[in-house]
Coordinates of C-alpha atoms in Angstrom, one line a residue:
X691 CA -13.1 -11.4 3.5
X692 CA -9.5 -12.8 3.1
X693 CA -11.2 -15.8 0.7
X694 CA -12.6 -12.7 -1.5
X695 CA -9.1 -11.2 -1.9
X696 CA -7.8 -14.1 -2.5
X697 CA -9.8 -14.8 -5.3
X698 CA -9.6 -11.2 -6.5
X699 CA -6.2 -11.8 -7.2
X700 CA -6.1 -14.7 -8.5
X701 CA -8.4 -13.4 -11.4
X702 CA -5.8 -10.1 -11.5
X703 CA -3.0 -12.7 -12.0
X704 CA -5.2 -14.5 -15.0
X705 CA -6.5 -11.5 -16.1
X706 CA -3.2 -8.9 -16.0
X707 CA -0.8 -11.9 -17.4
X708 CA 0.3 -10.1 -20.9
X709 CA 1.6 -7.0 -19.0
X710 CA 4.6 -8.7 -17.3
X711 CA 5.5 -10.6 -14.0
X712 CA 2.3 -10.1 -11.5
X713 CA 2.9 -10.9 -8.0
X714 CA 1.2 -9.7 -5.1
X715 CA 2.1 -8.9 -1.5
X716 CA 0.4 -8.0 1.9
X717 CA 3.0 -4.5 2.3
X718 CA 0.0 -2.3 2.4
X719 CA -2.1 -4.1 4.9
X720 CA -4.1 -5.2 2.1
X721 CA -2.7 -6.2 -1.5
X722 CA -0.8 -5.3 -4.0
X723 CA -0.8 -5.9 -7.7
X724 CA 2.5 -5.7 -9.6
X725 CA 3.9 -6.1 -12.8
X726 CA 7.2 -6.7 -12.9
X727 CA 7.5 -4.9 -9.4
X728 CA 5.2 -1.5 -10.5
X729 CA 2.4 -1.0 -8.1
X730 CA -0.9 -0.2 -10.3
X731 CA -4.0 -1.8 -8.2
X732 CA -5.0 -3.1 -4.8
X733 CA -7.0 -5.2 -3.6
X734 CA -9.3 -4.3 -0.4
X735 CA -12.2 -5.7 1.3
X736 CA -12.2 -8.4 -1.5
X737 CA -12.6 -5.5 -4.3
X738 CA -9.6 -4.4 -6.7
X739 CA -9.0 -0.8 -7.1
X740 CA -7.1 0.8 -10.0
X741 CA -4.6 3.0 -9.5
X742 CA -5.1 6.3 -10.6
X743 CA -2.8 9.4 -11.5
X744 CA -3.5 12.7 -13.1
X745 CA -3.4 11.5 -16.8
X746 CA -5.9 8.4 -16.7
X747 CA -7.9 10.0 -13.6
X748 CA -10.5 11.8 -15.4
X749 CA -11.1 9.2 -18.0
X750 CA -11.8 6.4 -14.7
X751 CA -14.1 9.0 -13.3
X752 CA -16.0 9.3 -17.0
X753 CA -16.4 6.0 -16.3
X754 CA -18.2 5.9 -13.1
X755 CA -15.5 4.2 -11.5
X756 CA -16.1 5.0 -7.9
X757 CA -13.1 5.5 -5.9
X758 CA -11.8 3.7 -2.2
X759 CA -13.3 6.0 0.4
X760 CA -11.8 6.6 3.4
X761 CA -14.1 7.9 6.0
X762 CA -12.7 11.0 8.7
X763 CA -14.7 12.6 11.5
X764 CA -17.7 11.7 9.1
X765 CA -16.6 13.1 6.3
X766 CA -15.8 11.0 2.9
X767 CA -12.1 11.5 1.5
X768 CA -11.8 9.8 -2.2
X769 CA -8.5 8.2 -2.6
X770 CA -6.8 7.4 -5.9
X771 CA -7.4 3.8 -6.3
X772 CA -10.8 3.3 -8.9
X773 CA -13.2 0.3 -8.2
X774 CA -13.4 -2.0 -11.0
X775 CA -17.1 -3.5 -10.9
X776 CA -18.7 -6.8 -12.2
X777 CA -19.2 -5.4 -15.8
X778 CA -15.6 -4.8 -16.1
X779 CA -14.7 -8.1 -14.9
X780 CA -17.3 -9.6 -17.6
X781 CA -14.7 -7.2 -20.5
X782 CA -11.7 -8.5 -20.0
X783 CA -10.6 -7.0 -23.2
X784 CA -11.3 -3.8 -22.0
X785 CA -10.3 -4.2 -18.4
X786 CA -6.3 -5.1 -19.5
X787 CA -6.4 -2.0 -21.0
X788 CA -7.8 -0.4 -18.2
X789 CA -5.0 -2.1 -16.0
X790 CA -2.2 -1.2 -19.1
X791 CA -2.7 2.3 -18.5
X792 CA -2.6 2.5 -14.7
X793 CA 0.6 0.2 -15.2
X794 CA 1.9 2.7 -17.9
X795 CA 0.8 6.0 -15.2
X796 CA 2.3 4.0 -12.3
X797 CA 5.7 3.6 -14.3
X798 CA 6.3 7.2 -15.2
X799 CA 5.5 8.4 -11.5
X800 CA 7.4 5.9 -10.2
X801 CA 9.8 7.5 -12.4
X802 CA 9.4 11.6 -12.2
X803 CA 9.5 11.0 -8.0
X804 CA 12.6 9.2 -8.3
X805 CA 12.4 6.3 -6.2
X806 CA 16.3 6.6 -5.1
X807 CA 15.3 9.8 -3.5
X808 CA 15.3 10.3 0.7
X809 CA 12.6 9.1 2.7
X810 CA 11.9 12.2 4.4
X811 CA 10.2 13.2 0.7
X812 CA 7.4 10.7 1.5
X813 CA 4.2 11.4 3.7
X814 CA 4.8 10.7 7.2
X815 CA 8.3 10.3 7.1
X816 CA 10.6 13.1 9.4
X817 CA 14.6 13.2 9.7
X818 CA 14.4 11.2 12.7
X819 CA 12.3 8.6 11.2
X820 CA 14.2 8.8 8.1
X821 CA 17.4 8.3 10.0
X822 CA 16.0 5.2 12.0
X823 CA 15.3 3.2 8.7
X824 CA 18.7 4.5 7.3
X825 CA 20.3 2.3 10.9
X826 CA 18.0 -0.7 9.4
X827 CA 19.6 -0.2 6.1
X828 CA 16.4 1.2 4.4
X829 CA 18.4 4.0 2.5
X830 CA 15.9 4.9 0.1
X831 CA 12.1 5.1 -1.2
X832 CA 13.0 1.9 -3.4
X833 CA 14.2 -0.2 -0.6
X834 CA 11.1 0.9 1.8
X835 CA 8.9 -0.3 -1.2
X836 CA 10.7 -3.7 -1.4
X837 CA 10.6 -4.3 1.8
X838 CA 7.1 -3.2 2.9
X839 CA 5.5 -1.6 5.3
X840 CA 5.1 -4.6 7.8
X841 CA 9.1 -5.9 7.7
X842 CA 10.3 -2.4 7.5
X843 CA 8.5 -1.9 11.5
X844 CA 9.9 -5.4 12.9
X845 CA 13.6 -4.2 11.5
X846 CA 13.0 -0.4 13.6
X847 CA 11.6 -2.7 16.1
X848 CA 14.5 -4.2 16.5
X849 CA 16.5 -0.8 17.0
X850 CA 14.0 0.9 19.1
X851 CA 12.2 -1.6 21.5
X852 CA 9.7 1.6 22.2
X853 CA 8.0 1.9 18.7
X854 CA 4.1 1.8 18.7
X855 CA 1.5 1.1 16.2
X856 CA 1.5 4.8 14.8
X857 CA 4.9 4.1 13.1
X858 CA 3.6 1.3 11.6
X859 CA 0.7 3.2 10.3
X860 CA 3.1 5.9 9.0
X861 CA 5.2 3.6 7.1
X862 CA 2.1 1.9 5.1
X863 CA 1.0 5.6 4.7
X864 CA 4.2 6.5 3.2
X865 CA 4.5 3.2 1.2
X866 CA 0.6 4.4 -0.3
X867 CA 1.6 8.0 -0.7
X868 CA -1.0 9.4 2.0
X869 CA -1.2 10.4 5.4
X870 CA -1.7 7.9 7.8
X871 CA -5.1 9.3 9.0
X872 CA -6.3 8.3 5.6
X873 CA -5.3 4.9 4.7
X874 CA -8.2 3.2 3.8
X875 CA -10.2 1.3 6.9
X876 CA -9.6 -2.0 5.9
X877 CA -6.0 -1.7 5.5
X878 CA -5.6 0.3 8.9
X879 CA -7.7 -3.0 10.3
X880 CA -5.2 -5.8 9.0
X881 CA -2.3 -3.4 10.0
X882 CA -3.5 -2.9 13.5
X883 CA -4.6 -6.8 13.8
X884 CA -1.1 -7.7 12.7
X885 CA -0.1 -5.8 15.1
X886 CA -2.1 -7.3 18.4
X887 CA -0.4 -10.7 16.7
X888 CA 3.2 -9.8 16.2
X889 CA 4.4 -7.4 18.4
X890 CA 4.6 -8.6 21.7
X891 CA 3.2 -7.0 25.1
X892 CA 5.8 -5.0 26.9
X893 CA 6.8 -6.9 30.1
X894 CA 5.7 -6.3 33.5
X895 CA 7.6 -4.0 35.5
X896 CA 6.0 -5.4 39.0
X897 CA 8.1 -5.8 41.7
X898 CA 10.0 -9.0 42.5
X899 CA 9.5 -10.5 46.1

């Protein structure tokens, strides 16, 4: 699965070129796509997803672009991130001005929520929380973004040894703009695999002889 998102964002890098500076990152659990540090797609379960807002949403959804599904208690929840399918990929044409106008979207939210603006806006994200990741000198929405979801944890971490895997959930819900129950499964999979890897087993509290 990893070699699929690679190469899924190695053709976004080819294919998204003209609209700035595209990097990716792992913040989410799964990938990023950015121009010139805007968030418009990601890339899951080597698919790429488009993001959608309310002004290019229903034109996506005339196009039968089917959206990430997150699955709770059995029941599908559609989240705002649009599959882009092999005929698309065959257009490129018409799939960089598919990606323009999420960029474009993506801009002017980023924009009308003011990114400066406290943390405790965000999903998941309470005064106490909030006041934690002020202590790690995360001040704002734009400095949670930069420094993802994964590096913003081991910095809390590092404050508060007793920090479980819900937090970390919470913060790569916040980064996506959902609740943590519905980040997408294979983002909650990396997350909580990363997890196992990097956070070490509390220590034994048996008794010494």
């Amino acid at each position: 699965m990893k070699q699929l998102c690679e190469k899924r964002i190695l053709q976004s890098k080819h294919y998204f070129a003209s609209l700035g500076d595209i990097t990716s990152r792992s913040q989410f659990g799964g990938y990023s796509i950015a121009a010139d540090k805007v968030i418009f797609a990601l890339v899951s379960s080597g698919e790429l997803y488009l993001r959608g807002s309310k002004p290019c949403e229903g034109y996506f959804l005339a196009r039968n672009m089917s959206s990430l599904i997150y699955t709770k208690r059995g029941i599908p929840v559609p989240l705002k991130y649009y599959c882009v399918d092999q005929s698309l990929w065959d257009n490129p044409i018409q799939l960089l001005d598919l990606a323009r106008i999420s960029l474009e979207n993506a801009r002017r939210d980023r924009e009308s929520k003011n990114l400066r603006g406290r943390l405790k806006d965000l999903p998941n994200i309470n005064h106490d929380i909030e006041r934690l990741l002020w202590k790690a000198g995360i001040r704002n929405i734009d400095e949670l973004h930069q420094h993802g979801a994964r590096e913003s944890y081991l910095k809390l971490k590092a404050i508060r040894k007793d920090l479980g895997v819900n937090i970390l959930l919470a913060l790569a819900g916040a980064i996506c703009g959902t609740h943590l129950a519905a980040l997408p499964p294979g983002i909650r999979t990396e997350l909580l695999e990363w997890y196992e890897t990097n956070t070490p087993a509390p220590p034994s509290r048996g008794y010494k002889r």
